[in-house]
Amino acid sequence: MSVLAKTIRNIVSNPSGLFRMGTAFLRGSLYIAWYRMTGADVKIGFPLMAYSKLHISGPGRVRIGKGCSVFENVFKGASIITGSRSASVTIGGGCALGGITINCQESSVTIGDRSMTAVCYVTDSFFMNPASVRSLARPSIPTYSDISLGANVWLGANSVILGGSKVGKDSVLSAGACCHNASFGEYCLVGGSPALRSFPIEQLLRFKKP
Amino acid sequence: MTHLIAKIRGALFRLRCRLFMRNVSIGPGLRIYKKLSITGTGRVVIGRDCLIAGIPGDSSQYVCIETRSPGASIEIGDNASFYAARIVARFGIAIGDGVLIEEAGVVDTDFHSIERNRTDPAERAEKCRIVIGDRAAIGARSFVMKGIEIGADAVIAPGSIVTAPVRPGAIVCGNPAKPIASAS
């Protein structure tokens, strides 16, 4: 009941927000229909709230869960680029995607349910263009390793996640962090560039004054 | 079809440079998939068969090449490819053959001094020149600061800030960029 009352109060105080929600819902439905018709292997759950542009390109497999929303964050919507047929991008339900760029060339990128993203860059290979990746292929360059981010992860602004990163559920990636080939546990604050250490948030909260 | 349009756009850009921008010289075989902007009065030399493109899914970014003084020079070798790179020179930037730069900044000046009036900084050309070796690759959202020399075949991971010289064949990552592996 309180949720309903809150919703009604929000609508009364901000009628243009309701209009924006309606347009976002329509735009999201159009995106779902468009990618079902044209995309090679793209499936987006209903409903999708598209407040900004959603760009999906490439032949790989893309799955986006139910109830996601795409926000505008520093003039950018969400963009997902896959490089080959073996690439797979899986995004859970209820995510708030704003400004995220996912580049998946040959491995898999998994993002859990209810994740939040700022302007960040998730990439499994060092370079975005498949031709350049192939021409640069040397044994020393760590290319193509899987990325898995748990549920309810918050990716901070300007963070970069490179191949081989694993972040547990409920964790927070701080702004400007750069993860490369590292795995972090559950409910941690991950920072630094390159990110090497993580701090359990429960311990950090203990320092906070009540 | 897009490749043909890119070749035509490159040829038209070469013609425009020959007619109106005498400080810019571009080799044959330039392909432009997205906007290329060259500004400033300094000398810009681009080699043969270069590729200019944007980042897929990001319509707002394009390749910017800017010279900030008449004595500045930007020299780019053959077969280089730029994806939404930003190159700004006050003194000189030399980029070798077969270099790949993706959505990164290569800037050889601080633009302002740290004094209160924020005038032009007292920089010397020999300390600020940037040299990028042949076949080096710079990942997206990274930044190359002034006075850096990047060796041949070096790889700079996405999201790194390069503040120290990079040895040939090294792979660097992070802020400040540190080597994570080395091709020997």
Short mmCIF file of C-alpha atoms in Angstrom, two decimals:
data_model
loop_
_atom_site.label_atom_id
_atom_site.label_comp_id
_atom_site.label_asym_id
_atom_site.label_seq_id
_atom_site.Cartn_x
_atom_site.Cartn_y
_atom_site.Cartn_z
CA MET A 1 0.00 0.00 0.00
CA SER A 2 2.80 2.38 0.92
CA VAL A 3 4.48 1.66 -2.44
CA LEU A 4 1.29 2.58 -4.25
CA ALA A 5 0.89 5.77 -2.19
CA LYS A 6 4.52 6.69 -2.93
CA THR A 7 4.00 6.10 -6.65
CA ILE A 8 0.85 8.26 -6.69
CA ARG A 9 2.67 11.02 -4.78
CA ASN A 10 5.55 10.86 -7.28
CA ILE A 11 3.17 11.11 -10.22
CA VAL A 12 1.35 14.10 -8.73
CA SER A 13 4.57 15.92 -7.89
CA ASN A 14 6.30 15.14 -11.21
CA PRO A 15 3.87 14.57 -14.11
CA SER A 16 6.61 14.94 -16.75
CA GLY A 17 8.40 11.98 -15.17
CA LEU A 18 5.40 9.81 -15.94
CA PHE A 19 5.48 11.01 -19.55
CA ARG A 20 9.21 10.19 -19.76
CA MET A 21 8.52 6.74 -18.33
CA GLY A 22 5.84 6.17 -20.95
CA THR A 23 8.10 7.19 -23.81
CA ALA A 24 10.94 5.08 -22.38
CA PHE A 25 8.61 2.07 -22.18
CA LEU A 26 7.50 2.57 -25.80
CA ARG A 27 11.06 3.07 -26.97
CA GLY A 28 12.18 -0.06 -25.12
CA SER A 29 9.38 -2.10 -26.69
CA LEU A 30 10.45 -0.83 -30.11
CA TYR A 31 14.06 -1.84 -29.34
CA ILE A 32 12.90 -5.34 -28.37
CA ALA A 33 10.92 -5.69 -31.60
CA TRP A 34 13.75 -4.22 -33.70
CA TYR A 35 16.45 -6.52 -32.34
CA ARG A 36 14.14 -9.55 -32.58
CA MET A 37 13.62 -8.79 -36.27
CA THR A 38 17.15 -7.75 -37.28
CA GLY A 39 19.60 -8.99 -34.68
CA ALA A 40 21.35 -12.28 -35.29
CA ASP A 41 21.02 -13.79 -31.82
CA VAL A 42 19.65 -11.09 -29.55
CA LYS A 43 16.91 -11.61 -26.98
CA ILE A 44 15.75 -8.84 -24.67
CA GLY A 45 13.27 -9.45 -21.88
CA PHE A 46 10.05 -7.47 -21.62
CA PRO A 47 9.74 -4.73 -20.37
CA LEU A 48 12.79 -2.63 -21.25
CA MET A 49 12.83 1.02 -20.21
CA ALA A 50 15.02 2.83 -22.75
CA TYR A 51 15.63 6.39 -21.57
CA SER A 52 18.63 6.52 -23.91
CA LYS A 53 20.15 4.73 -26.87
CA LEU A 54 20.79 0.99 -26.78
CA HIS A 55 23.21 -0.22 -29.45
CA ILE A 56 23.85 -3.91 -30.10
CA SER A 57 26.01 -5.03 -33.00
CA GLY A 58 27.88 -8.13 -34.07
CA PRO A 59 27.02 -11.79 -34.68
CA GLY A 60 27.36 -13.04 -31.08
CA ARG A 61 24.73 -14.18 -28.61
CA VAL A 62 23.21 -11.44 -26.44
CA ARG A 63 20.65 -12.06 -23.66
CA ILE A 64 19.22 -9.28 -21.55
CA GLY A 65 16.89 -10.14 -18.68
CA LYS A 66 13.47 -8.79 -17.79
CA GLY A 67 12.90 -5.32 -16.45
CA CYS A 68 16.21 -3.71 -17.40
CA SER A 69 16.46 0.02 -17.95
CA VAL A 70 18.93 2.01 -20.05
CA PHE A 71 19.77 5.46 -18.71
CA GLU A 72 21.70 8.31 -20.21
CA ASN A 73 24.99 8.78 -18.40
CA VAL A 74 27.52 11.37 -19.67
CA PHE A 75 25.79 11.50 -23.09
CA LYS A 76 26.06 7.74 -23.51
CA GLY A 77 23.53 4.97 -23.49
CA ALA A 78 24.46 1.31 -23.43
CA SER A 79 26.35 -0.34 -26.27
CA ILE A 80 27.15 -4.02 -26.68
CA ILE A 81 29.59 -5.16 -29.37
CA THR A 82 30.28 -8.81 -30.13
CA GLY A 83 33.11 -9.90 -32.36
CA SER A 84 32.29 -13.47 -33.37
CA ARG A 85 29.61 -16.18 -33.12
CA SER A 86 31.20 -17.77 -30.06
CA ALA A 87 30.92 -14.54 -28.06
CA SER A 88 28.10 -14.43 -25.55
CA VAL A 89 26.88 -11.56 -23.39
CA THR A 90 24.39 -12.33 -20.61
CA ILE A 91 22.85 -9.57 -18.52
CA GLY A 92 20.49 -10.41 -15.67
CA GLY A 93 17.09 -8.97 -14.96
CA GLY A 94 16.41 -5.62 -13.36
CA CYS A 95 19.75 -4.03 -14.27
CA ALA A 96 20.19 -0.28 -14.54
CA LEU A 97 22.50 0.19 -17.52
CA GLY A 98 23.87 3.68 -18.00
CA GLY A 99 26.85 4.44 -20.20
CA ILE A 100 28.18 0.87 -20.21
CA THR A 101 30.19 -0.36 -23.18
CA ILE A 102 30.61 -4.12 -23.44
CA ASN A 103 33.09 -5.45 -25.97
CA CYS A 104 33.07 -9.23 -26.25
CA GLN A 105 35.23 -10.76 -28.98
CA GLU A 106 35.30 -14.51 -28.35
CA SER A 107 34.53 -15.42 -24.75
CA SER A 108 31.60 -14.76 -22.43
CA VAL A 109 30.60 -11.76 -20.33
CA THR A 110 28.09 -12.37 -17.53
CA ILE A 111 26.49 -9.62 -15.46
CA GLY A 112 24.19 -10.62 -12.61
CA ASP A 113 20.70 -9.44 -11.67
CA ARG A 114 19.97 -5.92 -10.39
CA SER A 115 23.43 -4.54 -11.28
CA MET A 116 24.04 -0.82 -11.60
CA THR A 117 26.57 0.68 -13.98
CA ALA A 118 28.03 4.11 -14.53
CA VAL A 119 30.18 4.97 -17.55
CA CYS A 120 32.36 1.88 -17.64
CA TYR A 121 34.08 -0.32 -20.16
CA VAL A 122 33.87 -4.12 -19.97
CA THR A 123 36.12 -5.84 -22.48
CA ASP A 124 37.41 -9.39 -22.81
CA SER A 125 40.16 -8.54 -25.29
CA PHE A 126 42.48 -5.55 -25.29
CA PHE A 127 41.24 -4.16 -28.60
CA MET A 128 37.84 -3.56 -30.04
CA ASN A 129 38.31 -4.26 -33.71
CA PRO A 130 38.49 -7.99 -34.58
CA ALA A 131 40.89 -7.40 -37.49
CA SER A 132 43.30 -5.49 -35.27
CA VAL A 133 43.02 -8.13 -32.56
CA ARG A 134 43.94 -10.80 -35.07
CA SER A 135 46.86 -8.84 -36.49
CA LEU A 136 48.17 -8.14 -32.99
CA ALA A 137 47.81 -11.73 -31.77
CA ARG A 138 51.00 -12.59 -29.93
CA PRO A 139 51.39 -15.29 -27.28
CA SER A 140 52.19 -12.70 -24.64
CA ILE A 141 48.98 -10.71 -25.00
CA PRO A 142 46.31 -12.14 -22.71
CA THR A 143 43.34 -12.28 -25.04
CA TYR A 144 39.86 -13.68 -24.57
CA SER A 145 39.12 -14.68 -21.06
CA ASP A 146 35.71 -14.81 -19.45
CA ILE A 147 34.32 -12.04 -17.27
CA SER A 148 31.72 -12.75 -14.61
CA LEU A 149 30.16 -10.14 -12.38
CA GLY A 150 27.80 -11.28 -9.64
CA ALA A 151 24.33 -10.05 -8.77
CA ASN A 152 23.77 -6.55 -7.39
CA VAL A 153 27.23 -5.27 -8.41
CA TRP A 154 27.73 -1.53 -8.72
CA LEU A 155 30.31 -0.49 -11.34
CA GLY A 156 31.68 2.99 -10.65
CA ALA A 157 32.35 5.73 -13.14
CA ASN A 158 35.24 5.30 -15.60
CA SER A 159 36.03 1.81 -14.38
CA VAL A 160 37.59 -0.65 -16.81
CA ILE A 161 37.11 -4.40 -16.52
CA LEU A 162 39.52 -6.48 -18.58
CA GLY A 163 39.50 -10.19 -19.34
CA GLY A 164 39.70 -12.74 -16.53
CA SER A 165 37.98 -10.58 -13.92
CA LYS A 166 35.56 -12.14 -11.43
CA VAL A 167 33.63 -10.02 -8.98
CA GLY A 168 31.36 -11.55 -6.35
CA LYS A 169 27.80 -10.50 -5.63
CA ASP A 170 26.90 -7.23 -3.83
CA SER A 171 30.39 -5.82 -4.50
CA VAL A 172 31.22 -2.24 -5.47
CA LEU A 173 33.84 -1.26 -8.03
CA SER A 174 35.03 2.23 -7.14
CA ALA A 175 35.40 5.02 -9.68
CA GLY A 176 38.43 4.74 -11.97
CA ALA A 177 39.21 1.16 -10.98
CA CYS A 178 40.88 -1.08 -13.56
CA CYS A 179 40.47 -4.85 -13.06
CA HIS A 180 42.74 -7.19 -14.94
CA ASN A 181 42.86 -10.94 -14.37
CA ALA A 182 41.78 -10.79 -10.72
CA SER A 183 38.94 -12.27 -8.72
CA PHE A 184 37.23 -10.64 -5.77
CA GLY A 185 34.84 -12.03 -3.16
CA GLU A 186 31.33 -11.12 -2.11
CA TYR A 187 30.34 -7.73 -0.65
CA CYS A 188 33.73 -6.07 -1.21
CA LEU A 189 34.85 -2.59 -2.18
CA VAL A 190 37.33 -2.92 -5.06
CA GLY A 191 39.53 0.04 -5.92
CA GLY A 192 42.79 1.04 -7.54
CA SER A 193 44.25 0.91 -10.98
CA PRO A 194 45.22 -1.90 -11.45
CA ALA A 195 42.87 -3.23 -8.75
CA LEU A 196 44.77 -5.69 -6.59
CA ARG A 197 43.10 -5.59 -3.18
CA SER A 198 39.52 -5.53 -1.97
CA PHE A 199 38.08 -4.37 1.32
CA PRO A 200 35.09 -6.16 2.88
CA ILE A 201 32.30 -3.59 3.19
CA GLU A 202 31.10 -5.02 6.51
CA GLN A 203 34.44 -4.08 8.07
CA LEU A 204 34.35 -0.63 6.46
CA LEU A 205 30.84 0.00 7.80
CA ARG A 206 32.05 -0.74 11.33
CA PHE A 207 34.20 2.41 11.20
CA LYS A 208 31.20 4.53 10.34
CA LYS A 209 29.70 6.40 13.28
CA PRO A 210 26.11 5.49 14.07
CA MET B 1 29.93 -0.68 -49.97
CA THR B 2 31.07 1.07 -46.79
CA HIS B 3 34.67 0.37 -47.77
CA LEU B 4 34.15 2.08 -51.13
CA ILE B 5 32.56 5.10 -49.44
CA ALA B 6 35.45 5.23 -46.97
CA LYS B 7 37.95 5.25 -49.85
CA ILE B 8 36.05 8.03 -51.64
CA ARG B 9 35.87 10.06 -48.44
CA GLY B 10 39.62 9.60 -47.98
CA ALA B 11 40.35 10.73 -51.53
CA LEU B 12 38.13 13.80 -51.09
CA PHE B 13 39.83 14.65 -47.81
CA ARG B 14 43.24 14.39 -49.53
CA LEU B 15 42.02 16.74 -52.25
CA ARG B 16 40.72 19.19 -49.67
CA CYS B 17 44.05 19.15 -47.87
CA ARG B 18 45.96 19.72 -51.12
CA LEU B 19 43.77 22.70 -52.02
CA PHE B 20 43.10 24.45 -48.72
CA MET B 21 45.29 23.03 -45.97
CA ARG B 22 48.87 23.36 -47.17
CA ASN B 23 50.36 22.30 -43.83
CA VAL B 24 48.78 18.84 -44.07
CA SER B 25 50.17 16.14 -46.34
CA ILE B 26 48.46 12.78 -46.59
CA GLY B 27 49.66 9.68 -48.40
CA PRO B 28 47.50 7.71 -50.84
CA GLY B 29 45.07 5.04 -49.72
CA LEU B 30 43.49 6.90 -46.79
CA ARG B 31 40.18 5.38 -45.66
CA ILE B 32 37.76 7.45 -43.57
CA TYR B 33 34.88 5.61 -41.94
CA LYS B 34 34.06 8.46 -39.59
CA LYS B 35 34.78 12.17 -39.32
CA LEU B 36 38.42 13.25 -39.27
CA SER B 37 39.15 16.72 -37.95
CA ILE B 38 42.59 18.30 -38.44
CA THR B 39 42.97 21.76 -36.90
CA GLY B 40 45.85 24.11 -36.14
CA THR B 41 48.69 25.68 -38.08
CA GLY B 42 51.44 23.13 -37.44
CA ARG B 43 52.68 20.48 -39.83
CA VAL B 44 50.76 17.19 -40.09
CA VAL B 45 52.13 14.29 -42.12
CA ILE B 46 50.08 11.10 -42.53
CA GLY B 47 51.57 8.09 -44.33
CA ARG B 48 50.09 5.65 -46.83
CA ASP B 49 47.06 3.38 -46.30
CA CYS B 50 45.94 4.79 -42.96
CA LEU B 51 42.54 4.02 -41.50
CA ILE B 52 40.31 6.49 -39.65
CA ALA B 53 37.24 5.11 -37.88
CA GLY B 54 35.05 5.56 -34.84
CA ILE B 55 34.04 3.32 -31.98
CA PRO B 56 30.96 1.21 -32.82
CA GLY B 57 27.97 2.22 -30.74
CA ASP B 58 29.36 5.63 -29.87
CA SER B 59 28.24 8.21 -32.38
CA SER B 60 29.71 11.24 -30.61
CA GLN B 61 33.44 10.49 -30.87
CA TYR B 62 35.69 10.92 -33.86
CA VAL B 63 39.40 11.27 -34.63
CA CYS B 64 40.83 14.68 -33.68
CA ILE B 65 44.31 15.78 -34.74
CA GLU B 66 45.29 19.22 -33.46
CA THR B 67 48.50 21.26 -33.57
CA ARG B 68 48.64 24.08 -31.05
CA SER B 69 51.61 26.09 -32.37
CA PRO B 70 53.06 26.85 -35.84
CA GLY B 71 56.21 24.93 -34.97
CA ALA B 72 54.38 21.77 -33.94
CA SER B 73 54.57 18.65 -36.04
CA ILE B 74 52.63 15.39 -36.03
CA GLU B 75 54.14 12.63 -38.13
CA ILE B 76 52.22 9.42 -38.64
CA GLY B 77 53.69 6.43 -40.44
CA ASP B 78 52.16 4.03 -42.96
CA ASN B 79 49.33 1.58 -42.24
CA ALA B 80 48.33 3.25 -38.98
CA SER B 81 44.77 2.86 -37.76
CA PHE B 82 42.93 5.24 -35.46
CA TYR B 83 39.60 4.55 -33.79
CA ALA B 84 38.31 7.81 -32.27
CA ALA B 85 41.84 8.80 -31.15
CA ARG B 86 42.68 12.31 -29.98
CA ILE B 87 46.17 13.58 -30.83
CA VAL B 88 47.20 17.07 -29.69
CA ALA B 89 50.74 18.41 -30.21
CA ARG B 90 52.41 21.63 -29.10
CA PHE B 91 55.93 20.44 -29.99
CA GLY B 92 56.05 17.16 -31.80
CA ILE B 93 54.54 13.69 -31.91
CA ALA B 94 56.08 10.94 -34.04
CA ILE B 95 53.98 7.82 -34.60
CA GLY B 96 55.52 4.84 -36.37
CA ASP B 97 54.21 2.39 -38.96
CA GLY B 98 51.32 0.03 -38.24
CA VAL B 99 50.32 1.72 -34.99
CA LEU B 100 46.83 1.13 -33.58
CA ILE B 101 45.24 3.75 -31.31
CA GLU B 102 41.72 3.23 -29.94
CA GLU B 103 39.76 6.04 -28.25
CA ALA B 104 42.89 7.17 -26.38
CA GLY B 105 44.46 10.57 -25.87
CA VAL B 106 48.03 11.33 -26.97
CA VAL B 107 48.85 14.84 -25.74
CA ASP B 108 52.36 16.33 -25.42
CA THR B 109 51.49 19.44 -23.44
CA ASP B 110 49.79 20.38 -20.15
CA PHE B 111 47.84 23.25 -21.86
CA HIS B 112 48.20 25.45 -18.73
CA SER B 113 50.80 26.05 -16.07
CA ILE B 114 50.18 25.37 -12.40
CA GLU B 115 50.70 29.06 -11.54
CA ARG B 116 47.73 31.19 -10.51
CA ASN B 117 47.37 33.00 -13.85
CA ARG B 118 47.24 29.66 -15.78
CA THR B 119 49.36 30.95 -18.68
CA ASP B 120 51.21 28.74 -21.11
CA PRO B 121 53.53 26.42 -19.22
CA ALA B 122 57.30 26.76 -19.50
CA GLU B 123 57.86 23.53 -21.38
CA ARG B 124 60.80 22.60 -23.50
CA ALA B 125 60.45 20.72 -26.72
CA GLU B 126 63.12 18.12 -25.98
CA LYS B 127 61.33 17.11 -22.76
CA CYS B 128 57.85 16.95 -24.22
CA ARG B 129 58.16 15.12 -27.52
CA ILE B 130 56.25 11.85 -27.79
CA VAL B 131 57.63 8.97 -29.84
CA ILE B 132 55.47 5.90 -30.48
CA GLY B 133 57.31 2.99 -32.04
CA ASP B 134 56.28 0.76 -34.92
CA ARG B 135 53.35 -1.65 -34.43
CA ALA B 136 52.59 -0.34 -30.92
CA ALA B 137 48.96 -0.59 -29.81
CA ILE B 138 47.13 1.67 -27.39
CA GLY B 139 43.83 0.50 -25.91
CA ALA B 140 40.62 2.43 -25.36
CA ARG B 141 40.27 5.06 -22.61
CA SER B 142 44.00 5.25 -21.96
CA PHE B 143 46.12 8.38 -21.97
CA VAL B 144 49.72 9.02 -23.03
CA MET B 145 51.32 11.97 -21.24
CA LYS B 146 54.07 14.30 -22.44
CA GLY B 147 57.66 13.22 -22.92
CA ILE B 148 56.87 9.52 -23.25
CA GLU B 149 58.68 7.16 -25.55
CA ILE B 150 56.78 3.96 -26.35
CA GLY B 151 58.90 1.20 -27.83
CA ALA B 152 58.10 -0.91 -30.86
CA ASP B 153 55.54 -3.73 -30.41
CA ALA B 154 54.47 -2.39 -27.01
CA VAL B 155 50.86 -2.89 -25.92
CA ILE B 156 49.02 -0.51 -23.60
CA ALA B 157 45.96 -2.05 -21.96
CA PRO B 158 42.63 -0.22 -21.96
CA GLY B 159 42.14 2.33 -19.19
CA SER B 160 45.82 2.91 -18.38
CA ILE B 161 47.60 6.24 -17.85
CA VAL B 162 51.14 6.11 -19.28
CA THR B 163 53.47 8.30 -17.20
CA ALA B 164 56.83 6.58 -17.77
CA PRO B 165 58.61 5.30 -20.91
CA VAL B 166 57.51 1.88 -22.12
CA ARG B 167 60.12 -0.61 -23.25
CA PRO B 168 59.79 -2.38 -26.63
CA GLY B 169 57.49 -5.39 -26.49
CA ALA B 170 56.16 -4.65 -22.99
CA ILE B 171 52.50 -4.85 -21.97
CA VAL B 172 51.51 -2.19 -19.46
CA CYS B 173 48.29 -1.70 -17.49
CA GLY B 174 46.88 0.59 -14.80
CA ASN B 175 47.51 4.07 -13.42
CA PRO B 176 50.46 4.67 -13.46
CA ALA B 177 51.00 2.06 -16.16
CA LYS B 178 53.19 -0.81 -14.99
CA PRO B 179 54.37 -3.79 -17.02
CA ILE B 180 52.32 -6.96 -16.54
CA ALA B 181 54.12 -9.15 -19.09
CA SER B 182 56.85 -8.78 -21.64
CA ALA B 183 57.27 -10.34 -25.06
CA SER B 184 60.82 -11.57 -25.20
#
